[in-house]
Coordinates of C-alpha atoms and ligand atoms in Angstrom, one line a residue:
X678 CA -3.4 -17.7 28.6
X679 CA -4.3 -16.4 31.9
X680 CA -6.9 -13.7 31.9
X681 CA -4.3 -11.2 33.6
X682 CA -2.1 -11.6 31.2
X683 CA -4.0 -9.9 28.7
X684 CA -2.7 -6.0 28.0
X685 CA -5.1 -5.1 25.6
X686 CA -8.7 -5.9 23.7
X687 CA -7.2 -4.9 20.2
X688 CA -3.4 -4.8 18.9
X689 CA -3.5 -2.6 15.4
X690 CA -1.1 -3.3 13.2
X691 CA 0.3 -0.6 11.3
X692 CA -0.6 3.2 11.6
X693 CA -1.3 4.4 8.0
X694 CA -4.9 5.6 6.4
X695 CA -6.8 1.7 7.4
X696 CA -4.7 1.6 11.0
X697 CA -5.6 4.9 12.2
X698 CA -9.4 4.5 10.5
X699 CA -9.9 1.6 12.7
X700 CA -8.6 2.9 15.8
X701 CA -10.8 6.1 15.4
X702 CA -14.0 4.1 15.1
X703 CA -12.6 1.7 17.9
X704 CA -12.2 4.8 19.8
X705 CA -15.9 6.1 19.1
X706 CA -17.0 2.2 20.4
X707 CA -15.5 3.1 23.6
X708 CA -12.0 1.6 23.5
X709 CA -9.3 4.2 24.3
X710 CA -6.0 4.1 22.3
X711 CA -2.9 3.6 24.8
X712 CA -5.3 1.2 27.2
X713 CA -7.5 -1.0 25.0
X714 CA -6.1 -0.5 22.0
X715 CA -2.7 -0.2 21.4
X716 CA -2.1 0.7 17.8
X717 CA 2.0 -0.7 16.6
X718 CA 3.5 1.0 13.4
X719 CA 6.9 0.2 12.1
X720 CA 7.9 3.7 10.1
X721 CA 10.0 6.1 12.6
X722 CA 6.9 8.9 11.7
X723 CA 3.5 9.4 10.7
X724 CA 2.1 8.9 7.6
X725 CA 2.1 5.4 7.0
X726 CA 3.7 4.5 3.5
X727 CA 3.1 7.6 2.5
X728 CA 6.6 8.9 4.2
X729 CA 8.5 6.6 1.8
X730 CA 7.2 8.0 -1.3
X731 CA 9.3 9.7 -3.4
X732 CA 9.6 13.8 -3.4
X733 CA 8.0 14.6 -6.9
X734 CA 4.9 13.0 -5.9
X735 CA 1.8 15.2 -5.2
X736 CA -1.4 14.2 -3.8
X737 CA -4.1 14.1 -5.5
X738 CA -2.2 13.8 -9.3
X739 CA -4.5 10.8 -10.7
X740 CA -6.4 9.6 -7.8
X741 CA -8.2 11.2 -4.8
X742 CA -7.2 11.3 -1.2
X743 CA -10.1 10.1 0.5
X744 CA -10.3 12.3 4.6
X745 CA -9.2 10.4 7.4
X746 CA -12.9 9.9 9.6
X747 CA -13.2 12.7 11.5
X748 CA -10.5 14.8 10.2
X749 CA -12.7 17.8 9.8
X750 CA -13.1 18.3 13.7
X751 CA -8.7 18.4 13.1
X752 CA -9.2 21.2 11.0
X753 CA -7.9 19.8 7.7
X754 CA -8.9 18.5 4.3
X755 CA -6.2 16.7 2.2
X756 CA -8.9 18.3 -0.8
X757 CA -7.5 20.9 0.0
X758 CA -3.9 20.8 0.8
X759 CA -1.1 22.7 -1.0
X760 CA -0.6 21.0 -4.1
X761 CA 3.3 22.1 -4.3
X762 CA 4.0 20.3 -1.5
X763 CA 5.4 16.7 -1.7
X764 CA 2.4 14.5 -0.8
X765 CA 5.0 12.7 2.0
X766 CA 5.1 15.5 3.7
X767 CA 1.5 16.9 3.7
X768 CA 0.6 13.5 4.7
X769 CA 3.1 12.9 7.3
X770 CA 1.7 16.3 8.5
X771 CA -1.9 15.8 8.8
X772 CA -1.7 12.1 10.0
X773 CA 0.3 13.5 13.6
X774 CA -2.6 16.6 13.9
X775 CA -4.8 13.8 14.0
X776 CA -3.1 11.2 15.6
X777 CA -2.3 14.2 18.4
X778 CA -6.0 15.7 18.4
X779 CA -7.3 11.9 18.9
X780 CA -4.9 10.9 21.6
X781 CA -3.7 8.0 19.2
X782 CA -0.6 7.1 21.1
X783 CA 0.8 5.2 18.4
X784 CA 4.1 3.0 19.4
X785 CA 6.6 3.8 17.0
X786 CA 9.0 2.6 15.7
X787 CA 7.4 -1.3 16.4
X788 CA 8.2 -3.8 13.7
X789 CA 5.7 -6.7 14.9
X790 CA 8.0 -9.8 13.2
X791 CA 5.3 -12.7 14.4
X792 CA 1.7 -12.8 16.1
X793 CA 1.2 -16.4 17.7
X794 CA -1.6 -18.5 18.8
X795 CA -2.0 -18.9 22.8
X796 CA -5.3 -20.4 23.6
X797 CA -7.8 -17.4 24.4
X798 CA -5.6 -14.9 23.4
X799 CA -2.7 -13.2 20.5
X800 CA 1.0 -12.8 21.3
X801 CA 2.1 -10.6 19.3
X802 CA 6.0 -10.1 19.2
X803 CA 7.7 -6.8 17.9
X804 CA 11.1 -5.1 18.2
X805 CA 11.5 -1.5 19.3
X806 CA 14.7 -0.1 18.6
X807 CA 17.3 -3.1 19.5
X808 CA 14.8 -4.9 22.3
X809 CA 12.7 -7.2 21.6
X810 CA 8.8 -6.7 23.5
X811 CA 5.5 -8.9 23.5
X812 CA 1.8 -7.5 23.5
X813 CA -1.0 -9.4 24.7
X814 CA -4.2 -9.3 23.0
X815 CA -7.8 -10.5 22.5
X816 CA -7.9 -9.7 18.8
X817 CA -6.1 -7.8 16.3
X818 CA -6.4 -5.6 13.5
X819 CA -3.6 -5.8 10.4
X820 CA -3.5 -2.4 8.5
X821 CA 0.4 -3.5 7.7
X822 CA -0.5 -2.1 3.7
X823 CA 1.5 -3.7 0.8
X824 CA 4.8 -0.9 0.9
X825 CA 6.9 -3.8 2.5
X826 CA 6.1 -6.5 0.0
X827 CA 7.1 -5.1 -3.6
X828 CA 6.6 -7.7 -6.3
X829 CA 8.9 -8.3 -9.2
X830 CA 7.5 -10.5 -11.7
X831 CA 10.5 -12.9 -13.1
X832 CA 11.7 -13.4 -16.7
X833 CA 14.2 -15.2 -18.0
X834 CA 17.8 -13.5 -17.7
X835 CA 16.8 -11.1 -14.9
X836 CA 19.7 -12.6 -12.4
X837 CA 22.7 -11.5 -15.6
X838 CA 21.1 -8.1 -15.6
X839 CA 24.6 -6.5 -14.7
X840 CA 22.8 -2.6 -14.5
X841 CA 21.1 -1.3 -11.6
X842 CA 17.2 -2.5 -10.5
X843 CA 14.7 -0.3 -8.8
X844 CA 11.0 -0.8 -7.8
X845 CA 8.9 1.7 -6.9
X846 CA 9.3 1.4 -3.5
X847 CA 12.8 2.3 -3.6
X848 CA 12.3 5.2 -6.3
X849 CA 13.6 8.5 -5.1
X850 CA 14.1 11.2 -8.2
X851 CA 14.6 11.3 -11.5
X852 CA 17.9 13.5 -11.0
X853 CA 19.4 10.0 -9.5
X854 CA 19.3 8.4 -12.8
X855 CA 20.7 11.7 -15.0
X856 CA 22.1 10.6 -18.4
X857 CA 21.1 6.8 -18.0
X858 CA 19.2 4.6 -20.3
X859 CA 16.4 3.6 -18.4
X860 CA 13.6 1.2 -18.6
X861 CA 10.3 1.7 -17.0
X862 CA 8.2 -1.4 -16.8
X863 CA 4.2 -0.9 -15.2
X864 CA 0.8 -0.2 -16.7
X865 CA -0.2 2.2 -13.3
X866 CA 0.0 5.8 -12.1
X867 CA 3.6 5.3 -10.5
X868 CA 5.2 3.5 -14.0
X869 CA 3.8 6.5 -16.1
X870 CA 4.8 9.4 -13.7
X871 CA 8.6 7.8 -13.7
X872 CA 8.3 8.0 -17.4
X873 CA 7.3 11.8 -17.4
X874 CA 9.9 13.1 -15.0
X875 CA 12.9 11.0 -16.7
X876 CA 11.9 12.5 -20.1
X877 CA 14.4 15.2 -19.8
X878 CA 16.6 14.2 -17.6
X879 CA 17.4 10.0 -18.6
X880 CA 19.8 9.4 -21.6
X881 CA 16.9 7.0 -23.0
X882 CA 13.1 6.3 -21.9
X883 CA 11.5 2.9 -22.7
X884 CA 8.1 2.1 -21.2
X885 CA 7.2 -1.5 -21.5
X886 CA 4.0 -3.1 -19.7
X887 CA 2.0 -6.3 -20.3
X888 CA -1.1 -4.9 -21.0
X889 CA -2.1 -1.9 -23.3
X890 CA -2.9 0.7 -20.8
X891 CA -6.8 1.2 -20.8
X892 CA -6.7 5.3 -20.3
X893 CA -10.1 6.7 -18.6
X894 CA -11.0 10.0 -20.2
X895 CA -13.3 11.0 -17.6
X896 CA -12.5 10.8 -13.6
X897 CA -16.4 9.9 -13.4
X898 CA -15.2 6.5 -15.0
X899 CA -13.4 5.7 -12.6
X900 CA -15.3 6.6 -9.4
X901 CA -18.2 4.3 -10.6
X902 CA -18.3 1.2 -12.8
X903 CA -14.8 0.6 -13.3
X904 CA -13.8 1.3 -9.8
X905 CA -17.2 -0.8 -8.4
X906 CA -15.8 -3.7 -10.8
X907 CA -12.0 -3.6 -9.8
X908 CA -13.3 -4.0 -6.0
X909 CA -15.9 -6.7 -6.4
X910 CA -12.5 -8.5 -8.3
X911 CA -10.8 -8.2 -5.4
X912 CA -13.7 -8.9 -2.9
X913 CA -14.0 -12.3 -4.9
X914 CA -10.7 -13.1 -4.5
X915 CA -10.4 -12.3 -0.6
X916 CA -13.2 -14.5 0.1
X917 CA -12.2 -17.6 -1.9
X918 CA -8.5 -17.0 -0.6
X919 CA -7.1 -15.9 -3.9
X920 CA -3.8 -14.4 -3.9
X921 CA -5.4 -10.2 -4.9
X922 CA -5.8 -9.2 -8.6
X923 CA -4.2 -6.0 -9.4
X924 CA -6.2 -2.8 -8.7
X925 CA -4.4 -1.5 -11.6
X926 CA -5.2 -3.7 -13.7
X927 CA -9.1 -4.0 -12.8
X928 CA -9.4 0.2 -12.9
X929 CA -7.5 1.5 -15.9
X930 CA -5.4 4.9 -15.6
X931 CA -7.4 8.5 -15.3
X932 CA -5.6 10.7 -18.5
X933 CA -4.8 13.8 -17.0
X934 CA -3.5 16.4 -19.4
X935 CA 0.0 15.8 -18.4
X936 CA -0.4 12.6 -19.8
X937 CA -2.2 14.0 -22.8
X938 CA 0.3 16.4 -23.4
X939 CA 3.2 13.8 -22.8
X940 CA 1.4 11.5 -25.2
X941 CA 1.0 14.0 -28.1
X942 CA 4.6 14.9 -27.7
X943 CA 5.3 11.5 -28.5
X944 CA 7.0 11.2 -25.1
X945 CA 4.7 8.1 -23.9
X946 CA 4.9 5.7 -25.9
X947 CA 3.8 2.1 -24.1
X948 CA 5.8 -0.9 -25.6
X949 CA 5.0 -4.6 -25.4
X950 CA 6.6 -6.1 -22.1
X951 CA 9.8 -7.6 -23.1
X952 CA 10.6 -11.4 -23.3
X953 CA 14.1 -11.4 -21.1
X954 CA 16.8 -9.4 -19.8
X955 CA 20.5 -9.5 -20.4
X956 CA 23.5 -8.4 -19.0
X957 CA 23.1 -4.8 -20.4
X958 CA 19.4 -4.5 -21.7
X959 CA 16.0 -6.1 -22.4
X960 CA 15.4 -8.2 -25.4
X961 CA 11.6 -8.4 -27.2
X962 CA 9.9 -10.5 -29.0
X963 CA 10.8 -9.5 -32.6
X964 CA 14.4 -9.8 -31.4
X965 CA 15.1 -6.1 -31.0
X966 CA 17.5 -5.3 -28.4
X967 CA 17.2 -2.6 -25.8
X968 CA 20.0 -1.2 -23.8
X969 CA 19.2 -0.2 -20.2
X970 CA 20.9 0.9 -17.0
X971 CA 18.4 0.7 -15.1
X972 CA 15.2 -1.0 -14.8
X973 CA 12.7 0.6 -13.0
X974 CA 9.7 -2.0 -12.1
X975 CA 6.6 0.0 -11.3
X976 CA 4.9 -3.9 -10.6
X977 CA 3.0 -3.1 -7.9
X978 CA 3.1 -5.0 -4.2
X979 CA 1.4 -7.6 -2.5
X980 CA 0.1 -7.2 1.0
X981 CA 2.4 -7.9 4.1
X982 CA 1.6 -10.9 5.7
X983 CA 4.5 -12.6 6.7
X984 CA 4.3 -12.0 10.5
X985 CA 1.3 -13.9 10.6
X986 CA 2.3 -17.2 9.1
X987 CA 2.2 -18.9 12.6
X988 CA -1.8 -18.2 12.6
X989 CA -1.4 -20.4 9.5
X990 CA -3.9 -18.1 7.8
X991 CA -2.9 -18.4 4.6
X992 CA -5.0 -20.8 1.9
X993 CA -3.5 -23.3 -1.2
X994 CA -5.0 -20.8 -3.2
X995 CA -2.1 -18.1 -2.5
X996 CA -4.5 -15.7 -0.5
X997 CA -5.9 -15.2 3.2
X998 CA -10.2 -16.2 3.3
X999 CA -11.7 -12.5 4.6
X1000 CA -15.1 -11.6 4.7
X1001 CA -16.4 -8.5 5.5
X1002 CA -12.6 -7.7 6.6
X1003 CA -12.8 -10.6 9.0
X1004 CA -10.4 -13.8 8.7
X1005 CA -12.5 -16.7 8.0
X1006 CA -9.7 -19.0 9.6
X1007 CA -9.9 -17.4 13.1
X1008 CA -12.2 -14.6 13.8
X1009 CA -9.8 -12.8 16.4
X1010 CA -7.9 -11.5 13.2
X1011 CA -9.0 -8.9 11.3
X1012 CA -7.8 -7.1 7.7
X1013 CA -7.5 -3.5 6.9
X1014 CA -7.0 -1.9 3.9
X1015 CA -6.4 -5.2 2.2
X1016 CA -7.7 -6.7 -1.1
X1017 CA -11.2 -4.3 -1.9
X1018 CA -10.2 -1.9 0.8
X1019 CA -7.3 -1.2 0.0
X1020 CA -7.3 2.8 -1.3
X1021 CA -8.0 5.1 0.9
X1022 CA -11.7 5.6 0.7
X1023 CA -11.7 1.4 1.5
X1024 CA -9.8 2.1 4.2
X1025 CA -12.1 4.3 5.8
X1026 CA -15.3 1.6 5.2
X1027 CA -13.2 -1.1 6.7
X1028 CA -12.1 1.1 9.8
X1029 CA -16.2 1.2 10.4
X1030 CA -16.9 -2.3 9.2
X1031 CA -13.7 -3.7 11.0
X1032 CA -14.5 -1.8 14.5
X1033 CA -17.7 -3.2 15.3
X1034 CA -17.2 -6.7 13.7
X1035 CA -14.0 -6.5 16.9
X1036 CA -17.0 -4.9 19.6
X1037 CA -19.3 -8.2 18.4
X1038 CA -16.1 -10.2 18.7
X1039 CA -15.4 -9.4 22.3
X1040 CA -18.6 -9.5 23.4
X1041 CA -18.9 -12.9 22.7
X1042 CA -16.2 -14.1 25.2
Ligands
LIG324 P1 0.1 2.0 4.5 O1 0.0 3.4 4.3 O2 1.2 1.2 3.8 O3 0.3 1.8 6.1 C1 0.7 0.6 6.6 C2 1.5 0.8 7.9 O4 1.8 -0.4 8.5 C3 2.8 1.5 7.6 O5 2.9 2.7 8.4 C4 3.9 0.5 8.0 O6 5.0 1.1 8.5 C5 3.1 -0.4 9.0 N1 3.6 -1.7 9.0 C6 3.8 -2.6 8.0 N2 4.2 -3.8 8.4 C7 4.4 -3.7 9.7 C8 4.8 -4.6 10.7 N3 5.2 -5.8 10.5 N4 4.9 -4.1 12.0 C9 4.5 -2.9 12.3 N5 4.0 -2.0 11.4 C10 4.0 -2.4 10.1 N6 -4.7 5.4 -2.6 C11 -5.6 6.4 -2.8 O7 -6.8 6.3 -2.3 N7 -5.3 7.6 -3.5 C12 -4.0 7.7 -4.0 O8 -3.8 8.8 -4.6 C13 -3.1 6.7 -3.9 N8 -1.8 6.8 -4.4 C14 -0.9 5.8 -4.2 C15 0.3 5.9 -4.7 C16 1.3 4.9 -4.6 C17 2.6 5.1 -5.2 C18 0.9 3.7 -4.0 C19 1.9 2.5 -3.9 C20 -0.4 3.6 -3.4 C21 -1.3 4.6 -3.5 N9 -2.6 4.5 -3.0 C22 -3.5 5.5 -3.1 C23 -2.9 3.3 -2.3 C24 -2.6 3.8 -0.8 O9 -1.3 3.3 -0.5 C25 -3.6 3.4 0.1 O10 -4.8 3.9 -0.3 C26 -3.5 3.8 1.6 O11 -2.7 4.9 1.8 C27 -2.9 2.6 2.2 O12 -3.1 2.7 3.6 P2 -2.8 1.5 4.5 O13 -3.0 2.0 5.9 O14 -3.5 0.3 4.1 O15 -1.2 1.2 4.2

């Protein structure tokens, strides 16, 4: 690839909290968003995934919200945002004050569909609206998130399943499923929340998930050993080229008094998973039959890769190999919020990590 060719040192993949944290720490190294960096996102707005969520969710319910990098100098705190407020839309709002105050330039709506290999350089191909458009780079950063790859986990049956199916990502409100028996499946934040807000307004309520839920009774919990555990897990796995253990899974669920309350009320009641679906329920173990409408699958989502399959990243093992948020397969690509940086707060660390791991990268052409 000729060295004209090239239109920029760093194409950023997606603009949510790991896009934007790299391109302000890019920025800081002395690579200006528009010229050096051009930063892609697919979503028509800001916010990242967080414009998809659904209404009744609020930031800041079970987990924390970690600042954007230098969000003070924008003047606002998601620690202290209204709380009323749909967290899609408090989000959506503070991510264009800072994307405006920082000059981010984000081209949007770009859905990059594959990133090739040519010689020196990264092609990577995108549509905007109905045209299809090439950028040229040295390396790139992929902040693409999981939102775009929701997992379903398969059991036997599932394709009869007559009623309607719904994963998270496609959750809107609980007023869309009035008077329907409904069955929640997911050991997370999202699966119990569902099963809160369809308590009144669902004909039935089942809650199934794998694993007993391990509830933390204290946020402290969280923030330290279980949280330091859940992210070495996933460390592990990103550097052998694992396919990512759940975060879930690996942290537990912070007990807020909603939850209590719901709980003593007799309103959350976790069942064991069931063994298959049929045409008009779930059926468990012990043969009981339950009927359903809807099954809601709060399983959780994998990251989106799929537009880098011609870097033929990908390992036998399931996962990509990334150290220190660097592909061991070819050094030009790096990750962003994926596997142990993928909350917000590891978002942020990789944006630091990731931006001058790219300076030391394009210093050594
Ligand atoms: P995203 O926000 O998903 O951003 C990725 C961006 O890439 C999107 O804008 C997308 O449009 C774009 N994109 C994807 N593919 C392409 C493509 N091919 N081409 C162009 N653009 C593309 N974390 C917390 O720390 N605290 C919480 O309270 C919390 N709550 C959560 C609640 C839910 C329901 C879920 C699912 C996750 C939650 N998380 C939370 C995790 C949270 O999503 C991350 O912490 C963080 O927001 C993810 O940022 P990201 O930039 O990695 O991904």
């Amino acid at each position: 690839m000729p060295a004209d060719r090239i239109d920029a040192q760093v194409a950023v993949i997606g603009a949510g909290q790991a896009g934007l944290s790299v391109a302000y720490y890019l920025r800081r190294l002395g690579l200006e968003p528009g010229v050096d960096q051009i930063i892609l996102d697919r979503g028509p707005s800001t916010g990242g995934a967080w414009q998809f969520r659904w209404e009744s969710l609020r930031l800041g319910v079970a987990h924390r919200v970690a600042d954007l990098p230098g969000m003070q100098e924008v003047g606002v705190s998601f620690d202290t945002a209204d709380r009323s407020l749909p967290a899609r839309q408090v989000v959506e709002e503070y991510y264009r004050r800072y994307e405006e105050h920082y000059d981010m330039r984000v081209v949007r709506p770009a859905s990059v569909f594959r990133v090739e290999n040519e010689g020196e350089a990264l092609v990577v191909r995108y549509t905007a609206g109905e045209s299809e458009h090439s950028l040229v780079a040295r390396t790139i950063v992929n902040a693409t998130g999981t939102w775009g790859s929701p997992f379903v986990p398969w059991y036997p049956g599932l394709d009869r399943f007559k009623g309607r199916m719904l994963h998270t990502a496609q959750y809107r409100s609980a007023d869309a499923l009035r008077g329907l028996d409904v069955v929640v499946v997911g050991g997370g934040t999202s699966a119990i929340g569902f099963v809160m807000e369809l308590e009144e307004v669902a004909a039935s309520v089942t809650w199934v998930s794998r694993r007993p839920v391990e509830w933390l009774h204290e946020q402290e919990n969280l923030d330290t050993e279980t949280a330091i555990a859940a992210v070495a897990a996933q460390e592990e796995a990103a550097r052998e080229g694992r396919a990512l253990p759940s975060i879930v899974s690996g942290t537990g669920v912070p007990l807020t008094r909603r939850m209590q309350a719901a709980i003593d009320r007799g309103a959350l009641i976790r069942h064991p998973m069931f063994t298959s679906v049929e045409e008009h329920g779930v059926r468990f173990a012990d043969g009981r039959f339950q009927r359903a409408d809807v099954i809601i699958w709060a399983t959780g989502f994998r990251p989106e890769l799929r537009h880098l399959a011609p870097l033929r990243l990908r390992e036998k093992a399931g996962g990509v190999t990334v150290t220190r948020s660097t592909s061991l397969k070819d050094p030009r690509v790096f990750f962003a919020g994926y596997g142990p940086t993928a909350s917000t707060i590891g978002a942020n660390r990789a944006g630091r990590t990731i931006a001058r791991e790219v300076i030391a990268q394009l210093s050594r052409k």
